[in-house]
Short mmCIF file of C-alpha atoms in Angstrom, two decimals:
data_model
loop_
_atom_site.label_atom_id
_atom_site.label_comp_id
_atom_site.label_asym_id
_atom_site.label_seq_id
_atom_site.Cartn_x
_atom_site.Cartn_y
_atom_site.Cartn_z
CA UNK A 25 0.00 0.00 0.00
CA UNK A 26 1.28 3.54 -0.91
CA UNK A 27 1.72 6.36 1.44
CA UNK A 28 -1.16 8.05 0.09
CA UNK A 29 -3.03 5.31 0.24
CA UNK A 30 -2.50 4.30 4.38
CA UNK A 31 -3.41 8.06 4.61
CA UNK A 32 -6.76 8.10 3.24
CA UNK A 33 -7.60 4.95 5.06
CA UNK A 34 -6.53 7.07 8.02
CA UNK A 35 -9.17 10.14 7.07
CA UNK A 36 -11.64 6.79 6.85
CA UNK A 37 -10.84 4.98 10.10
CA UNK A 38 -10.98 8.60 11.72
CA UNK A 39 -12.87 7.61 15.13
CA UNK A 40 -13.09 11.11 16.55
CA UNK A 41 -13.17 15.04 14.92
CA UNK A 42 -10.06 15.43 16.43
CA UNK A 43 -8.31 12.06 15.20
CA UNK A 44 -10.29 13.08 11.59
CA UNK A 45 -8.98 16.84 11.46
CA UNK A 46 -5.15 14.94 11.95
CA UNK A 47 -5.89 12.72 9.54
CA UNK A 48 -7.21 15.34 6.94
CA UNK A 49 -3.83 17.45 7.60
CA UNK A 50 -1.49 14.77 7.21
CA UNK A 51 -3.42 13.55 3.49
CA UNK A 52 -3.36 17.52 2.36
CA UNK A 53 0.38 17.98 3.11
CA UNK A 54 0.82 14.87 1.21
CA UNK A 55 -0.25 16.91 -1.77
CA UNK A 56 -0.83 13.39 -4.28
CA UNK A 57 -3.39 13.72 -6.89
CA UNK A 58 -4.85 10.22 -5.77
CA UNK A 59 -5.95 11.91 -2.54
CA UNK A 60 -8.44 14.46 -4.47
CA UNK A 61 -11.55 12.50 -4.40
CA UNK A 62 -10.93 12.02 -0.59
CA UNK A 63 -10.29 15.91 0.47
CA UNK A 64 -13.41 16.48 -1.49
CA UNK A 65 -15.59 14.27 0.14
CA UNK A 66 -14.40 15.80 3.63
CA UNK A 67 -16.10 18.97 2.85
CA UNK A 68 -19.75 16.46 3.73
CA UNK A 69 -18.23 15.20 7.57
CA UNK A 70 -19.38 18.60 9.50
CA UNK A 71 -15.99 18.63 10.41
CA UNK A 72 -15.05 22.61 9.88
CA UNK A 73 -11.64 22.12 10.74
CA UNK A 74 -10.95 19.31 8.71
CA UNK A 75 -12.85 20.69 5.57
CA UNK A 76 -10.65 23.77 6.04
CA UNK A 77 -7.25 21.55 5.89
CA UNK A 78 -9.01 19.72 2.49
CA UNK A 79 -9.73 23.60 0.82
CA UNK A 80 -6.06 24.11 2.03
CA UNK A 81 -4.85 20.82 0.67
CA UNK A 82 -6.96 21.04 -2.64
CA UNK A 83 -5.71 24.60 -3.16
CA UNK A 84 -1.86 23.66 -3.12
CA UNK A 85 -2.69 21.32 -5.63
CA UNK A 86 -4.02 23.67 -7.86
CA UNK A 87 -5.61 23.55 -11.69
CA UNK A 88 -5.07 19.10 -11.55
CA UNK A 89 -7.84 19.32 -8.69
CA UNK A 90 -10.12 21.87 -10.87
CA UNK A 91 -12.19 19.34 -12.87
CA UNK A 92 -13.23 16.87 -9.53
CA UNK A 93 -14.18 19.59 -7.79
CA UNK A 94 -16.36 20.90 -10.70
CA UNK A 95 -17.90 17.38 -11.13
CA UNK A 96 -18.34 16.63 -7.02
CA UNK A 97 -20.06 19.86 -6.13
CA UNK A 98 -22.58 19.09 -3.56
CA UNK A 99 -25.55 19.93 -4.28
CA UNK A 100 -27.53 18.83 -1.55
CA UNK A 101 -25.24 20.16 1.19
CA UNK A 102 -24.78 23.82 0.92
CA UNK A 103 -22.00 23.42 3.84
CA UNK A 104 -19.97 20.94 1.71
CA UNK A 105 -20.78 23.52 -1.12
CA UNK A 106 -19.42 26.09 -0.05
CA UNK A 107 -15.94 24.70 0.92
CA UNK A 108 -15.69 23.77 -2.79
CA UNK A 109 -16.19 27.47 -3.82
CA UNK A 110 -13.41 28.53 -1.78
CA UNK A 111 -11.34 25.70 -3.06
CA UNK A 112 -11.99 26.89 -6.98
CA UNK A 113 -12.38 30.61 -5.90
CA UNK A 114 -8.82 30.14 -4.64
CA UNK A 115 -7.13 28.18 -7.07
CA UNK A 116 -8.66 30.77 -9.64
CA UNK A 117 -8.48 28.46 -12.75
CA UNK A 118 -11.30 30.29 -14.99
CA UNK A 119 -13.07 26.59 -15.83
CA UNK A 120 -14.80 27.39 -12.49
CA UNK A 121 -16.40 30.61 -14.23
CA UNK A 122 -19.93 29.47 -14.91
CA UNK A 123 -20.17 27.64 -11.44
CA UNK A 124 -19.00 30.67 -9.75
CA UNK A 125 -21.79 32.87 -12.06
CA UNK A 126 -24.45 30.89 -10.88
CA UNK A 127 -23.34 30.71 -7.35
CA UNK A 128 -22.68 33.86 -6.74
CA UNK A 129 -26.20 35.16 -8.38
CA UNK A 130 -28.38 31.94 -7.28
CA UNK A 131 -27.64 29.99 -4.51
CA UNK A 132 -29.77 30.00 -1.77
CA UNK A 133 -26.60 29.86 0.89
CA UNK A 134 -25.41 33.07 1.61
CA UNK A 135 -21.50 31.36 2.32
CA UNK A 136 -21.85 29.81 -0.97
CA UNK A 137 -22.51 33.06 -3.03
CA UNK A 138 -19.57 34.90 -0.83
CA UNK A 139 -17.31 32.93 -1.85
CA UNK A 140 -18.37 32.74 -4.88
CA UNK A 141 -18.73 36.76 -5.30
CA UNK A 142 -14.71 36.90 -3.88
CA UNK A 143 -13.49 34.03 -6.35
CA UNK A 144 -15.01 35.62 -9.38
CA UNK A 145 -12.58 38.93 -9.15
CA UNK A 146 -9.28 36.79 -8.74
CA UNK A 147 -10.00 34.37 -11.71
CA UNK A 148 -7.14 34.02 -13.88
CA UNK A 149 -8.20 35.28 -17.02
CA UNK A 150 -5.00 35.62 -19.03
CA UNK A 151 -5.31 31.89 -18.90
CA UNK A 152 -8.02 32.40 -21.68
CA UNK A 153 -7.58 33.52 -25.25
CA UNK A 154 -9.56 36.37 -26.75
CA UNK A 155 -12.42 36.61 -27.33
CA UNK A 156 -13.24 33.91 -24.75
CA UNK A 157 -11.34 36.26 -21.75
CA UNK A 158 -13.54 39.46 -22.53
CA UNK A 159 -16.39 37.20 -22.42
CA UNK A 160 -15.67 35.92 -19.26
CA UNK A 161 -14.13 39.27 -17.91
CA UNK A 162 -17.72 40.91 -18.76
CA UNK A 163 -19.76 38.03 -17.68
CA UNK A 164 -17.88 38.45 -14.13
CA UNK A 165 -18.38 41.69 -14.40
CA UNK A 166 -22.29 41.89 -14.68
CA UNK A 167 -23.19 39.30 -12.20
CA UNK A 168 -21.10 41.19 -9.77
CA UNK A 169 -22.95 44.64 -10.48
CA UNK A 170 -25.77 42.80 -10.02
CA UNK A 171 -25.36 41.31 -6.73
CA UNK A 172 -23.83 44.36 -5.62
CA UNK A 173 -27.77 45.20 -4.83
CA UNK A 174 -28.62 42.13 -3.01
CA UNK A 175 -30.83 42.84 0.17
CA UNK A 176 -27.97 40.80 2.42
CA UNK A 177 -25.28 43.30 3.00
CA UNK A 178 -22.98 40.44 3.62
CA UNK A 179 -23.59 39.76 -0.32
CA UNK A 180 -22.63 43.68 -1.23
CA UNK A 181 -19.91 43.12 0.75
CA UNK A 182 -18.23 40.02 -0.84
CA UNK A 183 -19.92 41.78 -4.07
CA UNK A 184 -17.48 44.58 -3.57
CA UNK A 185 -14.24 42.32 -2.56
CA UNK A 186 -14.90 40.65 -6.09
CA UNK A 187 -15.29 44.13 -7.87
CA UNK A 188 -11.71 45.14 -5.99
CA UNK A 189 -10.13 42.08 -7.87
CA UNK A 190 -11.56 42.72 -11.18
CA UNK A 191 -10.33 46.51 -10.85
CA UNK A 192 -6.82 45.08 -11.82
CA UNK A 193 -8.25 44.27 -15.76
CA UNK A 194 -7.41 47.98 -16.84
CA UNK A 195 -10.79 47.76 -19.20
CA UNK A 196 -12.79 47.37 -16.62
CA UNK A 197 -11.76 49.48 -14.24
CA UNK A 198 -13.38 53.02 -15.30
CA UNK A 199 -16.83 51.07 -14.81
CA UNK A 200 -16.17 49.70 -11.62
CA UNK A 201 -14.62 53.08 -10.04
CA UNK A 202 -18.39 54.65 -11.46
CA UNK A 203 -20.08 51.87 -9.46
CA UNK A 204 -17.97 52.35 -6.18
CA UNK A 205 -18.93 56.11 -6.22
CA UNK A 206 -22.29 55.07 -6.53
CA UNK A 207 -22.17 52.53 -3.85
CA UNK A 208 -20.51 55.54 -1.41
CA UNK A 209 -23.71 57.89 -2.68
CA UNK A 210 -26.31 55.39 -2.33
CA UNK A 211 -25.54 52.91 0.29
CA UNK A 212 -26.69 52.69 3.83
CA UNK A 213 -24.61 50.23 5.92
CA UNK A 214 -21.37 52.30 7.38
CA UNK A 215 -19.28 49.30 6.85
CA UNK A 216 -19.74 48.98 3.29
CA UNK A 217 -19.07 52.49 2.55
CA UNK A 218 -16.18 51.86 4.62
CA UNK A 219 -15.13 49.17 2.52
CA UNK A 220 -15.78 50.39 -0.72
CA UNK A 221 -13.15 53.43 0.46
CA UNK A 222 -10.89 50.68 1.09
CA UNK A 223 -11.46 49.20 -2.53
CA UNK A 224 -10.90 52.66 -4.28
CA UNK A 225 -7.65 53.71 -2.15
CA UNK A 226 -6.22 49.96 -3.43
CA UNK A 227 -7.42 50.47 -7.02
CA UNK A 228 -5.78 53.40 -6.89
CA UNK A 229 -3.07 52.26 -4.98
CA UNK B 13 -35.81 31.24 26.63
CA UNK B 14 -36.59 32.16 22.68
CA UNK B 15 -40.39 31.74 21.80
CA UNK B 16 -40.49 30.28 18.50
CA UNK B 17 -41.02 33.28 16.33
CA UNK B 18 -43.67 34.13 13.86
CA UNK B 19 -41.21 33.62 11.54
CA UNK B 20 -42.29 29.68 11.41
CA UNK B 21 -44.46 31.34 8.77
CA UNK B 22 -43.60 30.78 5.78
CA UNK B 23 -44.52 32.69 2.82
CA UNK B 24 -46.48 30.01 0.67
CA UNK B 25 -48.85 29.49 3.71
CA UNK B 26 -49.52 33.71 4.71
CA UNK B 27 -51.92 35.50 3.16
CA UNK B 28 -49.60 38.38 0.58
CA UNK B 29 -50.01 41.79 2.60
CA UNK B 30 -49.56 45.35 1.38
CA UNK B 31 -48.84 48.11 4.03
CA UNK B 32 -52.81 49.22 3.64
CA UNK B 33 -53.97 45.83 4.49
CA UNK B 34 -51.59 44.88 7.33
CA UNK B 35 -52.88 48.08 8.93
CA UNK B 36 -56.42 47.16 8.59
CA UNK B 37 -55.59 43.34 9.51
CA UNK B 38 -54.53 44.76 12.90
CA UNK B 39 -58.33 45.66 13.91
CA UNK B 40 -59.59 42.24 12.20
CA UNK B 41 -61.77 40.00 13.70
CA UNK B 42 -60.00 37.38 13.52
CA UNK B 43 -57.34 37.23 15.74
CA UNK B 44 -54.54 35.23 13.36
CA UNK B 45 -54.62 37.89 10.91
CA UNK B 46 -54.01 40.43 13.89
CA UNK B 47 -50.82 38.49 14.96
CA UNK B 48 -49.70 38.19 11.88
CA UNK B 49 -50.47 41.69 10.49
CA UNK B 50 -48.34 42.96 13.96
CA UNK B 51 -45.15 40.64 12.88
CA UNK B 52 -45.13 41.56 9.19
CA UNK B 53 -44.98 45.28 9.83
CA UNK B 54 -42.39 44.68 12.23
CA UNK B 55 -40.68 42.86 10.00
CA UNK B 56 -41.33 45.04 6.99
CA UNK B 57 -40.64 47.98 9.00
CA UNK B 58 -43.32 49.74 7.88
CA UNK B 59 -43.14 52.62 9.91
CA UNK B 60 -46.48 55.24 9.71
CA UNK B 61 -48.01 56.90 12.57
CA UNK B 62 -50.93 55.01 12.08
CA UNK B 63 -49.45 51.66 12.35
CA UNK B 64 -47.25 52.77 15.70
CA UNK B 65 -50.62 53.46 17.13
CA UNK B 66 -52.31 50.64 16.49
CA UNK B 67 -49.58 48.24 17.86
CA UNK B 68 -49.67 50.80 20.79
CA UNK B 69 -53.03 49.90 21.08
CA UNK B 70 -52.25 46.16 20.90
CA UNK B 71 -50.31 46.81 23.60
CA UNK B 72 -52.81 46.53 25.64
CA UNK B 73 -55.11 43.86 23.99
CA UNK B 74 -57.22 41.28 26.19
CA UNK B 75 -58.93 38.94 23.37
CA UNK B 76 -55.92 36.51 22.04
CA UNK B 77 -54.80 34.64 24.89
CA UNK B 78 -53.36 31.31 25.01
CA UNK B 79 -53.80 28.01 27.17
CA UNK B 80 -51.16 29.59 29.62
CA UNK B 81 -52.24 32.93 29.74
CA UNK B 82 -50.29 34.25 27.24
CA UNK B 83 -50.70 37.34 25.17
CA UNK B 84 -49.34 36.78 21.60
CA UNK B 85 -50.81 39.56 20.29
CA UNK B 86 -49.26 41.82 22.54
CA UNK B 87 -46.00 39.88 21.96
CA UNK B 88 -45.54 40.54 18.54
CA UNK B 89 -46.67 44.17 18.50
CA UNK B 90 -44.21 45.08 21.44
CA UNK B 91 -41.48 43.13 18.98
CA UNK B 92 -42.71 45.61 16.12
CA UNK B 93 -42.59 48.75 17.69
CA UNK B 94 -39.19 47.67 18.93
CA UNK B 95 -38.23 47.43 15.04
CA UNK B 96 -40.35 50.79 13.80
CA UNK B 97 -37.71 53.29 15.77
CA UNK B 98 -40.78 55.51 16.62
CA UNK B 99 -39.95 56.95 20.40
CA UNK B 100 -43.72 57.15 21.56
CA UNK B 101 -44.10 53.49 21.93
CA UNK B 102 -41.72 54.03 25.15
CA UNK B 103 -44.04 54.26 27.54
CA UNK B 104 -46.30 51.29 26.74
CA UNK B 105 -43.36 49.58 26.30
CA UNK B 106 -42.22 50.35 30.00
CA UNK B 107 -46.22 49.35 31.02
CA UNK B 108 -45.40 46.08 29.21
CA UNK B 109 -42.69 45.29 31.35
CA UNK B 110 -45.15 44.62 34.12
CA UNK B 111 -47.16 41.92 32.02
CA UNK B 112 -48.09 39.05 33.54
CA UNK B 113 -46.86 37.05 30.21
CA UNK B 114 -42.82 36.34 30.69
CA UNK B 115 -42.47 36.43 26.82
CA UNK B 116 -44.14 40.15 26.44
CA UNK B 117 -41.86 41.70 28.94
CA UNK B 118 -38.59 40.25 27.29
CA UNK B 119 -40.30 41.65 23.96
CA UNK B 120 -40.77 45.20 25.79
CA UNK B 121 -36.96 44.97 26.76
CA UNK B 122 -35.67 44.05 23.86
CA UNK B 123 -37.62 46.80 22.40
CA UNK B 124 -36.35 49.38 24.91
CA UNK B 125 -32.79 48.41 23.75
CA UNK B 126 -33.24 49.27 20.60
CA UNK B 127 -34.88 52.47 21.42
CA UNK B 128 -32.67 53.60 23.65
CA UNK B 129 -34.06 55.80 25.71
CA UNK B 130 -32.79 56.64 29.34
CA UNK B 131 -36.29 56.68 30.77
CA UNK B 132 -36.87 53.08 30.49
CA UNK B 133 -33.98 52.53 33.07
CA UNK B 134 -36.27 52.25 36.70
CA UNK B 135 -38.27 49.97 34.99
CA UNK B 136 -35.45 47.43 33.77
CA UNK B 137 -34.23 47.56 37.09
CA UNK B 138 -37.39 46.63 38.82
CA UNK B 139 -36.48 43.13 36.94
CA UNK B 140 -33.89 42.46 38.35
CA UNK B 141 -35.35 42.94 42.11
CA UNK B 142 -34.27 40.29 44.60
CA UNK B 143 -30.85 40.15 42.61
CA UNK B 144 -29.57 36.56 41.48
CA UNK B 145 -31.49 35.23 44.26
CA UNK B 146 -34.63 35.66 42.52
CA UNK B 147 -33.21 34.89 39.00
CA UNK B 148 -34.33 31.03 39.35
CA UNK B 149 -36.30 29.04 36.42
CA UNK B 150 -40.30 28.35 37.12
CA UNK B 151 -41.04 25.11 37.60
CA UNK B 152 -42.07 23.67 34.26
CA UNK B 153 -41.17 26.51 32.01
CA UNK B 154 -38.38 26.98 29.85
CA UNK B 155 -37.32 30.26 31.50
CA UNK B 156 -36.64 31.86 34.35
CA UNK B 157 -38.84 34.20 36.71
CA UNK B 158 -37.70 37.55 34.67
CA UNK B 159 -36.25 38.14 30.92
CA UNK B 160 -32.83 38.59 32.55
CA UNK B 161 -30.72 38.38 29.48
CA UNK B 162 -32.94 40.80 27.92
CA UNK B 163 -32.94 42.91 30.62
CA UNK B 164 -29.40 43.18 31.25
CA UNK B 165 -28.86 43.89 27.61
CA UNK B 166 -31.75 46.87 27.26
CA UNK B 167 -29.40 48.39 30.53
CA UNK B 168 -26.39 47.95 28.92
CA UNK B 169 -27.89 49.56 25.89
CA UNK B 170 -29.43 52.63 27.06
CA UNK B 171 -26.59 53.13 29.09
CA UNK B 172 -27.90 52.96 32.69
CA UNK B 173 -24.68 53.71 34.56
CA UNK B 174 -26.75 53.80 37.75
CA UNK B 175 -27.63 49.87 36.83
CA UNK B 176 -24.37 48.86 37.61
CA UNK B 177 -24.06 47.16 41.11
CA UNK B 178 -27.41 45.40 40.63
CA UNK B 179 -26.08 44.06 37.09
CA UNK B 180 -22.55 43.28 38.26
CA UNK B 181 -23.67 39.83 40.58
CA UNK B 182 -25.57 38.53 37.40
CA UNK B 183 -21.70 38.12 36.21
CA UNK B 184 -22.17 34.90 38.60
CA UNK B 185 -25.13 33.98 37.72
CA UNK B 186 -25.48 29.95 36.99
CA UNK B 187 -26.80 30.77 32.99
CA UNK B 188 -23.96 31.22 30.76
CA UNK B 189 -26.04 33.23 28.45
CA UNK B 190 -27.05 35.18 31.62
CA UNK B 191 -23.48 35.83 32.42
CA UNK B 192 -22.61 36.85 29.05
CA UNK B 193 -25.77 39.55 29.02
CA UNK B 194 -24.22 40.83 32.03
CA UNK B 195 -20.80 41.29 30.76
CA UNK B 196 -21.89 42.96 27.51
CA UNK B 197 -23.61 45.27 29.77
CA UNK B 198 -20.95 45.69 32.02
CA UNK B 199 -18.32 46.62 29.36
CA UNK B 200 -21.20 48.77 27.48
CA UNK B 201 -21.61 51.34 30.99
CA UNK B 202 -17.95 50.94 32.29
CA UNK B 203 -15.72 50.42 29.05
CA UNK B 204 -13.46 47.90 31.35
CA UNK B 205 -11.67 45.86 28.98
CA UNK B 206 -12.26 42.89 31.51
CA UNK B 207 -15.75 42.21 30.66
CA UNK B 208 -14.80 42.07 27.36
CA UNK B 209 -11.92 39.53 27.54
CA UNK B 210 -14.63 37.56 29.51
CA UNK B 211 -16.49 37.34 26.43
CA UNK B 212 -13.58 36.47 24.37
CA UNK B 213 -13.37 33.36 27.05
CA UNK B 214 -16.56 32.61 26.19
CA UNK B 215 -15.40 31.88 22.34
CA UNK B 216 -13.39 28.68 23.47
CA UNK B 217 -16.19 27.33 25.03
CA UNK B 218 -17.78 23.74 23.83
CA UNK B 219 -21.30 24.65 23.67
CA UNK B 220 -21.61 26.43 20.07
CA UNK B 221 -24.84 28.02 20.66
CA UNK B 222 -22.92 29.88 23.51
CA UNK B 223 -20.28 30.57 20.93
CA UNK B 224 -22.56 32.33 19.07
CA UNK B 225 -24.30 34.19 21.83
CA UNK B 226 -20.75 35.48 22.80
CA UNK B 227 -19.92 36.29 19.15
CA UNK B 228 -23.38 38.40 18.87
CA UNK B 229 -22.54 40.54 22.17
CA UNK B 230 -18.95 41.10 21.07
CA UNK B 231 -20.30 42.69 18.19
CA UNK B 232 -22.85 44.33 19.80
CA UNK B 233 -20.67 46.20 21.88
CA UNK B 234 -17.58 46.52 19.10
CA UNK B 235 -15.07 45.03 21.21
CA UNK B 236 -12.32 45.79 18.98
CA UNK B 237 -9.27 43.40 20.37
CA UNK B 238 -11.53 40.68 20.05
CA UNK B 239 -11.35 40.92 16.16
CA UNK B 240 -8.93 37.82 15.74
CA UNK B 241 -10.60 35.79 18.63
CA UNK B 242 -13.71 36.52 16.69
CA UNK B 243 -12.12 35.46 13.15
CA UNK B 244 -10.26 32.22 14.51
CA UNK B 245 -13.47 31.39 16.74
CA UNK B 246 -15.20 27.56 16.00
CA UNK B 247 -18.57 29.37 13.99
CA UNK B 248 -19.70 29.29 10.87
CA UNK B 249 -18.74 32.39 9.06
CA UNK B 250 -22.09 34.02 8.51
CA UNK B 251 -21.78 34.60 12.54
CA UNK B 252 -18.20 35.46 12.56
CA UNK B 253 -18.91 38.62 9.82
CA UNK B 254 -21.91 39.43 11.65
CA UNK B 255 -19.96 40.34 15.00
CA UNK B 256 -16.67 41.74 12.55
CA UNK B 257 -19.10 44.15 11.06
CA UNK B 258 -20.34 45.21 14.56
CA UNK B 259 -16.60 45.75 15.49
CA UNK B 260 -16.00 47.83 12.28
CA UNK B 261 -19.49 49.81 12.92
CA UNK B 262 -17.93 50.81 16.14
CA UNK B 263 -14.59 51.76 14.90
CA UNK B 264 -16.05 54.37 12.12
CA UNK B 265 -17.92 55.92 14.66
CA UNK B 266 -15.40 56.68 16.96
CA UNK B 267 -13.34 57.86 14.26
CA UNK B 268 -13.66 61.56 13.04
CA UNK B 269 -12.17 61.86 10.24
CA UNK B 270 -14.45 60.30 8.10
CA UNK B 271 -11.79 61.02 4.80
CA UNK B 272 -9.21 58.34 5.82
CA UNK B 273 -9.49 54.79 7.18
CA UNK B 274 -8.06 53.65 10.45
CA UNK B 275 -5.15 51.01 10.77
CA UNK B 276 -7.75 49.26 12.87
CA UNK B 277 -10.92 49.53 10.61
CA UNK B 278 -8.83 48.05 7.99
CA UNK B 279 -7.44 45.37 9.79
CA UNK B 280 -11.09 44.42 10.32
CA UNK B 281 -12.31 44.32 7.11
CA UNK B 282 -9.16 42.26 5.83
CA UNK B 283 -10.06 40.08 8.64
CA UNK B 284 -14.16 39.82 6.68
CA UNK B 285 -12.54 39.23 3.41
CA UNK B 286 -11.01 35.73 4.58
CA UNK B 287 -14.05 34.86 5.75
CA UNK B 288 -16.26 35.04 2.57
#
């Protein structure tokens, strides 16, 4: 039996959260593809600490963990769901595009369309060829305007974090300065015209 | 000691309102519709003259009562005019206090901590006569003789500095959620940073719900060197920003200059982004 291997039976013979959270730690640092499947399924045990060490796990591994986490989204278990969000939103490969759009704009989960919201400013588009990256770039673009209105202020918020990232695409950024200076006109909640400020002082650098 | 909420109705099964009906549901017949009209413009915050008047007036209602001698009615509109902001309702609220129902007098002071108004302070501390002596459970209730948590909060809130050495022994109290009321209140009227580490305590404990509870209050008040406690604490994020935002809330008011951002505001807010 590989390495890999006694380690995932470890993450499956897990008797306690503590014992399972070790386990989980020991399989991410591994960082073998074979152990994908297995930091995936994690993000189901209720385990936050251990689903965290998976996301951590899945992230080091990067773009080879993109398409399992694509096919294995949960979507019966919006708590598992949104630990795969923050996996893709952080590895940033932009296959995770149209599951971030429709996350981010339709999800019932409020942690699942945060994460979403923050992973769709920091996707890698120079990974895409014209004119699939101004597709994508615009597509990002409009579903973040439009959440940027969402009753939940915790959605502005991450709604604003995302708009902050996309700020970097010099194309975009004109529009998005307009929308901040509408957002500082127009909104009510202190702490999103407080972080809005923040977003235009680092767009601006 | 939460009553389950109104909110257990869901959409599909309540009649649609507008603000016009709501206002005539409240003088309905039929006492559902007047319970539920109260909630929804709470909840709505539909906030007329006409509609703080009539829950003012539901204040005081007789005919929905239930097997225990409860008055939901009166519940739900003391909840509302809690929500509606509109300063007249203070002294039915007060009245309220002395219901006979346990449930409308923790409504009536959790309304008077929103509202905030000094005058309400006798009153609060009428509760809490007899001290921690008094503050036992009834026998086959789920709650104790007075809305202590609720109380200790509204005192904290409206900043009844004169409240302190009858909230300080509730620090003791056997409750943990009691405790925790009485240490938000006790950093709200003294600003001692001990009452807030107490809180921060409170994060390691193994009960979640009392996580949570100590997460809300540390918000509440905007304990700001609690922000990493708060952003390493074993909750589910949605809490977590919740009581970071309250932090932050605090911060920009006690800054001035409104043109610049703290070192500390921002060190909040980086804290929120890793949590989305």
């Amino acid at each position: 039996m590989t390495n890999t291997q006694q380690l995932i039976r470890a993450v499956a013979e897990a008797d306690s959260p503590a014992r399972m959270i070790a386990a989980v730690q020991k399989l991410a640092a591994a960082q073998d593809e074979a152990a994908i499947p297995t930091l995936i399924a994690v993000f189901g045990y209720n385990n936050p600490a251990a689903a965290v060490a998976a996301v951590t796990g899945l992230t080091q591994l990067g773009e080879v963990a993109v398409p399992q986490l694509l096919e294995q989204i949960d979507d019966y278990n919006y708590g598992a769901r949104a630990y795969s969000i923050r996996a893709l939103a952080a590895i940033a490969d932009p296959r995770a595009l149209d599951v971030l759009l429709a996350s981010a704009a339709t999800d019932f989960a409020p942690s699942v369309r945060r994460a979403a919201a923050k992973g769709l400013g920091n996707l890698r588009f120079h990974k895409l060829e014209n004119p699939q990256r101004q597709q994508a770039q615009a597509k990002a673009l409009e579903t973040l305007m439009f959440i940027s209105q969402d009753p939940d202020w915790s959605i502005r918020y991450a709604a604003v974090v995302g708009l902050q990232g996309l700020a970097k695409i010099p194309e975009l950024q004109q529009q998005i300065l307009a929308k901040f200076a509408e957002i500082s006109t127009n909104e009510t909640e202190g702490s999103l015209r407080a972080r809005v400020q923040l977003a235009q002082k680092q767009v601006l650098g | 000691m939460i009553e389950p909420s109104a909110e257990a109705y869901s959409a599909e099964n309540a009649p649609p309102l507008t603000k016009e009906q709501a206002i005539a549901n409240l003088q309905s017949p039929d006492l559902s519709l007047r319970y539920y009209a109260a909630w929804w413009l709470g909840k709505n915050r539909v906030r007329d003259q006409a509609v703080v008047d009539a829950l003012i007036v539901a204040l005081e209602d007789e005919a929905d009562r239930t097997e225990m001698g409860g008055y939901p009615l009166r519940r739900n509109a003391a909840r509302a005019l809690g929500k509606l902001g509109d300063m007249r309702a203070v002294p039915s609220l007060i009245k309220s206090l002395e219901c006979s129902d346990f449930y409308v007098r923790e409504a009536a002071a959790q309304s008077l901590a929103t509202l905030k108004d000094i005058v309400a302070a006798p009153a609060l501390m009428q509760l809490l006569n007899g001290g921690v002596a008094a503050a036992v459970p009834v026998p086959g209730r789920p709650h104790l003789t007075q809305p202590y948590e609720a109380v200790l909060e509204a005192l904290g809130a409206i900043g009844a500095t004169e409240a302190i050495s009858l909230i300080e022994p509730f620090l003791d109290h056997p409750v943990p959620r009691v405790q925790c009321a009485a240490a938000r209140a006790m950093y709200q009227l003294t600003q001692d940073a001990k009452y807030g580490q107490r809180l921060v305590q409170v994060l390691d404990s193994n009960d979640l719900k009392l996580r949570r509870v100590a997460l809300g209050d540390l918000g509440a008040i905007g304990y700001l060197p609690a922000a990493d406690a708060i952003a390493n604490a074993k909750v589910e994020n949605s809490f977590k920003l919740i009581a970071l935002k309250g932090l932050l809330e605090h911060q920009l008011q006690q800054e001035l200059d409104v043109s610049s951002l703290s070192e500390d505001a921002i060190r909040v807010m980086n804290l929120m982004d890793s949590l989305l």
